[in-house]
mmCIF file of C-alpha atoms in Angstrom:
data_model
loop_
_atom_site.group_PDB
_atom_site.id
_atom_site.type_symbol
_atom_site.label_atom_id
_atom_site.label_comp_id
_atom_site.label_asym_id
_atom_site.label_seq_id
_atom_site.Cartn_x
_atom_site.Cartn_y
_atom_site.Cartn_z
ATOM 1 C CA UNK W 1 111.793 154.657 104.007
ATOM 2 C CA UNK W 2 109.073 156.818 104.600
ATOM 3 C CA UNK W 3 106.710 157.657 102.273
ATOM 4 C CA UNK W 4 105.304 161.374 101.341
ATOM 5 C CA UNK W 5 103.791 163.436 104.184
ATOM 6 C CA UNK W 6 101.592 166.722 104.525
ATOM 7 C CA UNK W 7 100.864 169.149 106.824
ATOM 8 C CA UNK W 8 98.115 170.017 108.257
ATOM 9 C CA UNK W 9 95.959 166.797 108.068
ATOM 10 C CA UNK W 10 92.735 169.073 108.311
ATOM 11 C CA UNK W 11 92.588 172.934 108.170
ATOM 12 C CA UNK W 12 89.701 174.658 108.898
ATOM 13 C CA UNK W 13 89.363 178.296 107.575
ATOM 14 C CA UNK W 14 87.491 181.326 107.402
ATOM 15 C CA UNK W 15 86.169 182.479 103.991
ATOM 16 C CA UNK W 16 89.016 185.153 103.356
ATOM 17 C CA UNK W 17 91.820 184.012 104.813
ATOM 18 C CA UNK W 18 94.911 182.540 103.579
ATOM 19 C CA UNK W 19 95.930 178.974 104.295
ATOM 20 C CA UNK W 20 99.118 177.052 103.666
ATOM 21 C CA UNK W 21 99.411 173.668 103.438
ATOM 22 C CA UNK W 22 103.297 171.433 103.103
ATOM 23 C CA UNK W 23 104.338 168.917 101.706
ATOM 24 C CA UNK W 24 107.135 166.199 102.574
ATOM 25 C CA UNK W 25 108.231 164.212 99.282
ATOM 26 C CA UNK W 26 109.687 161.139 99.566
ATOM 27 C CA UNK W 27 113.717 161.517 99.834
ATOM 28 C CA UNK W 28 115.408 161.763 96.639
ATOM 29 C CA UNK W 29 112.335 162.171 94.415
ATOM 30 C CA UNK W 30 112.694 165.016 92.107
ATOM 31 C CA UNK W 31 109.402 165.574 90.286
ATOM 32 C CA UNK W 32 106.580 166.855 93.327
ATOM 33 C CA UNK W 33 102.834 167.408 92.315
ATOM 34 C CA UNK W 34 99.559 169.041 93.718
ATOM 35 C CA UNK W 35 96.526 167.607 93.139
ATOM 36 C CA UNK W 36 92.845 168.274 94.703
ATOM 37 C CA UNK W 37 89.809 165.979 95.131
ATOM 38 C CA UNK W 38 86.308 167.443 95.399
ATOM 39 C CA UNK W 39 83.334 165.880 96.413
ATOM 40 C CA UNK W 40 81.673 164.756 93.242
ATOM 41 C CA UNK W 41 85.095 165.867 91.094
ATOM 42 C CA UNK W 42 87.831 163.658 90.520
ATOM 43 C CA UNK W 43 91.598 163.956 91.281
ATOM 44 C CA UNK W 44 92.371 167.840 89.571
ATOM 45 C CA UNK W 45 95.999 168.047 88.717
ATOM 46 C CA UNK W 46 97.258 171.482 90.030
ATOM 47 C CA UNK W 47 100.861 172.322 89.417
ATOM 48 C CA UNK W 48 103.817 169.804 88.597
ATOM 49 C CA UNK W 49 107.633 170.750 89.747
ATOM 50 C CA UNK W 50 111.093 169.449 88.672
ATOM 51 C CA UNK W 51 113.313 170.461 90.987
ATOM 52 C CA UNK W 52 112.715 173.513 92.175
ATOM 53 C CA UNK W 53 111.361 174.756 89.094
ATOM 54 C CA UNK W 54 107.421 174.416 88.019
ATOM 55 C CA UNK W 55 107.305 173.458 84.226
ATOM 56 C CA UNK W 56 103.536 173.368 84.403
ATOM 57 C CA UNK W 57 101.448 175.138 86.473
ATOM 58 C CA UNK W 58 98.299 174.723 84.448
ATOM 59 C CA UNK W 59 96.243 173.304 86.252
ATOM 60 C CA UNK W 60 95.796 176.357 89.107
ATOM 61 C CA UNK W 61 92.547 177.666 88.900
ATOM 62 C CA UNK W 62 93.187 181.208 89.775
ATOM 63 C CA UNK W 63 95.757 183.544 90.632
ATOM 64 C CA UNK W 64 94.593 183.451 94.287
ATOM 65 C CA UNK W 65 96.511 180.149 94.205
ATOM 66 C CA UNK W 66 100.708 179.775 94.252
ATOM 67 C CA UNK W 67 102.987 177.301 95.290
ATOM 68 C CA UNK W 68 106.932 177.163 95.796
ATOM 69 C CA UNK W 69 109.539 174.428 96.576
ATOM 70 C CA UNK W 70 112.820 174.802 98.065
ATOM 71 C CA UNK W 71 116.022 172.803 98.208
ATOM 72 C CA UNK W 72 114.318 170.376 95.694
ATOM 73 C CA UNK W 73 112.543 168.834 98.512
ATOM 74 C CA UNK W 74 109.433 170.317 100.859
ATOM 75 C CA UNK W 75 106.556 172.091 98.611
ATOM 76 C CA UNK W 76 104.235 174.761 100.049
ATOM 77 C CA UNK W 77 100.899 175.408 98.286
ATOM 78 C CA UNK W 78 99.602 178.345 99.341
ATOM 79 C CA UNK W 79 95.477 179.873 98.658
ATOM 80 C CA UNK W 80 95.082 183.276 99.421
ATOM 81 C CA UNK W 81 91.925 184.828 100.046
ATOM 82 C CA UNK W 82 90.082 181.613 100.615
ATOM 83 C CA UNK W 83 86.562 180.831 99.027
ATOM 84 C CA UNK W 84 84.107 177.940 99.750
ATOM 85 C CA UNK W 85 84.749 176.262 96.798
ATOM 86 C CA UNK W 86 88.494 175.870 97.628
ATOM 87 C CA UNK W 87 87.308 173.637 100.053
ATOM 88 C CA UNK W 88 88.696 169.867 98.720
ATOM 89 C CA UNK W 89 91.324 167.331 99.855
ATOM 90 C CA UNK W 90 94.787 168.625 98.585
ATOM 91 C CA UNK W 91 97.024 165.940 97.549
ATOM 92 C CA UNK W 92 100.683 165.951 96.475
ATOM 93 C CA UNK W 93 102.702 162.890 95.276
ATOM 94 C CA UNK W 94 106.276 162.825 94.416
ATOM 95 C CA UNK W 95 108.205 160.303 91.883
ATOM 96 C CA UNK W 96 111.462 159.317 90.687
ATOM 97 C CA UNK W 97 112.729 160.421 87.334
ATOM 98 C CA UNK W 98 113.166 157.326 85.052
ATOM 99 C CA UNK W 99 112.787 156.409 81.451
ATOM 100 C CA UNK W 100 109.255 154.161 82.204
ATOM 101 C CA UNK W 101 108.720 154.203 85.927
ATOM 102 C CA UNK W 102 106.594 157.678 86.718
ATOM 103 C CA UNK W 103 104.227 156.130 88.993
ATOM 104 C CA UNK W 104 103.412 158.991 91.503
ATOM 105 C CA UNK W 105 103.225 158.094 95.503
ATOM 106 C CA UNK W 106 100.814 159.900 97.113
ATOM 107 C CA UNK W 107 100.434 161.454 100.937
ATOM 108 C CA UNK W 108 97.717 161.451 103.342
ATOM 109 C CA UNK W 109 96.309 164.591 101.872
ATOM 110 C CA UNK W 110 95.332 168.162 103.166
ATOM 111 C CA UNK W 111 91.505 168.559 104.090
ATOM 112 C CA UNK W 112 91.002 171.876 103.978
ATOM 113 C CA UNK W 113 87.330 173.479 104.946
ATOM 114 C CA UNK W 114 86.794 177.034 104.067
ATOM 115 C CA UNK W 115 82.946 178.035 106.582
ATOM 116 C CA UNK K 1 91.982 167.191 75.340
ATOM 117 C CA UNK K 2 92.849 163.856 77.588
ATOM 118 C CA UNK K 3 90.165 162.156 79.007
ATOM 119 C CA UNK K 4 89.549 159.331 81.510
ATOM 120 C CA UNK K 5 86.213 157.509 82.083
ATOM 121 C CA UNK K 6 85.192 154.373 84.500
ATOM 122 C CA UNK K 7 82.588 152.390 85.099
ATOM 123 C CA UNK K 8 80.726 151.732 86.578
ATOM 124 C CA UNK K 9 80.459 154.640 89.250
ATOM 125 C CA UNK K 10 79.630 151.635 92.150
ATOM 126 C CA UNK K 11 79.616 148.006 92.328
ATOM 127 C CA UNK K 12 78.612 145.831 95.237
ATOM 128 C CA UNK K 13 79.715 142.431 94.873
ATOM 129 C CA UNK K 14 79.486 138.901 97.037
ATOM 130 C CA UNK K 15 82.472 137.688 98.704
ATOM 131 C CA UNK K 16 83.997 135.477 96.009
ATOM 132 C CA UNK K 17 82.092 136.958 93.090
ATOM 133 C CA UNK K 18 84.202 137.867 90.427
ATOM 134 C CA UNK K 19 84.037 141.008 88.181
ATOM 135 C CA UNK K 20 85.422 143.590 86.117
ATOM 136 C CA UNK K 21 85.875 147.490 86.251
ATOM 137 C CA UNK K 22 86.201 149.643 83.256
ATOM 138 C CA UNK K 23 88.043 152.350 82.607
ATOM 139 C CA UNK K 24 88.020 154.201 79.464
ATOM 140 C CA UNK K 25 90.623 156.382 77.617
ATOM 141 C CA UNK K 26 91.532 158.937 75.095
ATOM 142 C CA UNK K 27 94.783 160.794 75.343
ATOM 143 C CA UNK K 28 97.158 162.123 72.865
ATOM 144 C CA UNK K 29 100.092 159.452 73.048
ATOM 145 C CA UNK K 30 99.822 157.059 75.922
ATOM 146 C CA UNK K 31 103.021 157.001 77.977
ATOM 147 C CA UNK K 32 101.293 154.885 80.451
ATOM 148 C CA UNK K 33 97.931 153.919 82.250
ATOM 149 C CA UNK K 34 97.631 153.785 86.344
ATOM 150 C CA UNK K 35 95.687 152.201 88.176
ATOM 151 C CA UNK K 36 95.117 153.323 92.160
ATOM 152 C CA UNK K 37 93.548 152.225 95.252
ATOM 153 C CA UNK K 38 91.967 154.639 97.501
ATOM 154 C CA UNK K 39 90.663 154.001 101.307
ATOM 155 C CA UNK K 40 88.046 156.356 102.715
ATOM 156 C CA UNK K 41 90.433 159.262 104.713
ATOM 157 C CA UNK K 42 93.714 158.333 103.026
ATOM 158 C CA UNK K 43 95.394 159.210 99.634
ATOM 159 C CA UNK K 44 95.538 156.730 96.447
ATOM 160 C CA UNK K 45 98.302 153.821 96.824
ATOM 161 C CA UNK K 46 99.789 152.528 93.386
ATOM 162 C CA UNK K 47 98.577 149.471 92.234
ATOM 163 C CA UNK K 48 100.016 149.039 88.120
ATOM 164 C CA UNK K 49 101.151 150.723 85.291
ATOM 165 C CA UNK K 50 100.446 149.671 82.089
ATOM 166 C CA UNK K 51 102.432 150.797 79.163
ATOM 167 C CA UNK K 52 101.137 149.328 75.860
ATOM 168 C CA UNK K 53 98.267 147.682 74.352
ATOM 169 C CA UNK K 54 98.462 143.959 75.324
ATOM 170 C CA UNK K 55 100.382 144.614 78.757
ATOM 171 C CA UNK K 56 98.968 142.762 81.429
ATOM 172 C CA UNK K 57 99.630 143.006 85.171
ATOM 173 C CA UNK K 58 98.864 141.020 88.377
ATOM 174 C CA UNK K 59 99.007 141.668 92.191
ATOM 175 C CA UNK K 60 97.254 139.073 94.413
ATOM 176 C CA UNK K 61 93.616 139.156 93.294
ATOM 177 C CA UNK K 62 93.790 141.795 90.523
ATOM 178 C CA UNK K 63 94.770 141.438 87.577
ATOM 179 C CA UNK K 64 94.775 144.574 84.965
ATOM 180 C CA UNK K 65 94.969 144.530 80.620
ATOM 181 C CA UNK K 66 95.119 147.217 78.433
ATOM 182 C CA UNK K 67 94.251 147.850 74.932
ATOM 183 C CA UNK K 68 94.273 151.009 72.866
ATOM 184 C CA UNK K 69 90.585 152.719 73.969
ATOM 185 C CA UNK K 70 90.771 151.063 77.599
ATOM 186 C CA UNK K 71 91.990 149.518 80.669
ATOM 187 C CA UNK K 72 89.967 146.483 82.955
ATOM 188 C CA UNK K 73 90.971 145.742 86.610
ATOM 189 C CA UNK K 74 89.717 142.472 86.786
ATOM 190 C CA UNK K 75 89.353 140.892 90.523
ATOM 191 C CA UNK K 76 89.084 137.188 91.039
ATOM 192 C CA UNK K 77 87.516 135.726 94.304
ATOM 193 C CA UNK K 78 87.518 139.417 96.146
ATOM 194 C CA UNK K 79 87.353 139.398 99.765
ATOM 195 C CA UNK K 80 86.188 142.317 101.815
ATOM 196 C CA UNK K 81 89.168 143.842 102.377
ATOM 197 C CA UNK K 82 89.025 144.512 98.720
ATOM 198 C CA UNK K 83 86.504 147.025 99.200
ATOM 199 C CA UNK K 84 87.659 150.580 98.010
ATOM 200 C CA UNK K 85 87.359 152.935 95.362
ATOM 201 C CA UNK K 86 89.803 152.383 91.744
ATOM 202 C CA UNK K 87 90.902 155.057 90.093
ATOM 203 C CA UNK K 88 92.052 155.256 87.113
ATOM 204 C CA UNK K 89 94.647 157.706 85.294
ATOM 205 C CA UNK K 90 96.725 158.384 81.917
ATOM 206 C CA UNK K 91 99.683 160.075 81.743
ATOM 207 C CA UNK K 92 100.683 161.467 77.756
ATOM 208 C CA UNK K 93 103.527 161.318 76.507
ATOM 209 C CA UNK K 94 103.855 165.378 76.388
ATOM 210 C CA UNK K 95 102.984 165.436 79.791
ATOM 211 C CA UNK K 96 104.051 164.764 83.827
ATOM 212 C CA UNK K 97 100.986 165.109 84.981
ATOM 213 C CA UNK K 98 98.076 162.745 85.483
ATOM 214 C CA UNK K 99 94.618 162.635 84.538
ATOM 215 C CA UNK K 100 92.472 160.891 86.445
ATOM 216 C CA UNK K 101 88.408 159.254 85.972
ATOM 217 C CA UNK K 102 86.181 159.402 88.561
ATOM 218 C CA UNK K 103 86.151 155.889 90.380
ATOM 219 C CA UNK K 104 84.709 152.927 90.903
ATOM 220 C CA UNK K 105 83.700 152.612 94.286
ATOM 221 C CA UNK K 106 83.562 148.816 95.251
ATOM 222 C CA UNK K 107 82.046 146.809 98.177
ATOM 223 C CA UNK K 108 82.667 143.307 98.632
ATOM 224 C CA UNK K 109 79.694 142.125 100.844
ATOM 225 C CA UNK K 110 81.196 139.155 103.854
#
C-alpha cells in the first residue's frame, strides 16, 4: 500500500503570508503527527492527533500555527503570518494503534522557505 | 524533561570497517527506543524499536542493543550504500509523541 504523502514538496513564501501544507496518512492509521526539522535542530515534535481530535498540541510554537484533520484521515497544518524562522522541513508520520507497535512512518516532508 | 543525545555528530568510515553509534537517553518511563534512517531530501524510514533493557535487534548489517541510559546501532562490514544519517528517538510511556537526538551522519568511503 502506499505509504504517507504531503503536499506541496517545496513551498516558497513571502515573509507574511500564510501557507498550508497536507498531509496523506497511510490508510487506516489513526494516530497522525507533525514534526519539523531545522537546519542545525533536530526532528521538533509539533502536534499529535487521534482521530480527529489533537490530545497534544504542545509542541506548536506559537499561536500563528494551527492544524486540523478531517474524516480521521488527511491533516492540514496551517502557519499564518509566516516568519523566516518558520522556514524548516515539515514532516508528518502516521501509525497504527497497538499495545507495543507505535513506530511512526514518515512522508517525504514539506520544505517550506519563507524570503 | 526527555532527552535524546548521539554521538558522534559524523563518522566517516572505510568500506568494511566496522563501528558503533551512540545514542544516549533519559526519559521518564521508556515505552520504547527508535531508531531511523534518513537520506538527504527524503523523510526518516523505520529501522527498530527497542522496548527493554537487553532487547536486541538485527536487519542486514545493523544490529541495535539497548540498556537503561542508552541505545548502540552497531554496523558490521558497511558498504556505501550505508551512508546516511541515524536518528535516534524515545517515546515515554505518558506520551505519543517522539523525541528525537540530533544524528549521526555516516559515510562509508568505496
Amino acid at each position: 500500500g502506499a505509504g504517507v504523502s504531503q503536499s506541496p514538496s517545496n513551498k516558497v513564501t513571502e515573509k507574511g503570508k500564510d501557507v498550508e501544507l497536507r498531509c496523506d496518512p497511510i490508510s487506516g492509521h489513526t494516530a497522525l503527527y507533525w514534526y519539523r526539522q531545522s537546519l542545525g535542530q533536530g526532528l521538533e515534535f509539533l502536534i499529535y492527533f487521534q482521530g480527529n481530535s489533537a490530545p497534544d498540541k504542545s509542541g506548536l510554537p506559537s499561536d500563528r500555527f494551527s492544524a486540523e484533520r478531517t474524516g480521521g484521515s488527511v491533516s492540514t497544518l496551517t502557519i499564518q503570518r509566516t516568519q523566516q524562522e518558520d522556514s524548516a522541513v515539515y514532516l508528518c508520520a502516521s501509525s497504527s494503534e497497538g499495545r507495543y507497535t507505535f513506530k511512526q512512518f514518515f512522508g517525504p516532508g514539506t520544505r517550506l522557505t519563507v524570503l | 524533561e526527555d532527552q535524546v543525545t548521539q554521538s558522534p555528530e559524523a563518522l566517516r568510515l572505510q568500506e568494511g570497517e566496522s563501528s558503533s553509534l551512540n545514542c544516549s537517553y533519559t526519559v521518564s518511563g521508556l515505552r520504547g527506543l527508535f531508531w531511523y534512517r534518513q537520506d538527504p531530501g527524503k523523510g526518516p524510514e523505520f529501522l527498530f524499536t527497542l522496548y527493554s533493557a537487553g532487547e536486541e535487534k538485527e536487519k542486514e548489517r545493523l544490529k541495535a542493543t539497548l540498556t537503561k541510559k542508552e541505545s548502540f546501532l552497531h554496523i558490521t562490514a558497511p558498504k556505501p550504500e550505508d551512508s546516511a544519517t541515524y536518528l535516534c528517538a524515545v517515546q515515554a510511556k505518558a506520551a505519543q509523541k517522539l523525541v528525537f537526538g540530533q544524528g549521526t551522519r555516516l559515510t562509508i568511503n568505496p
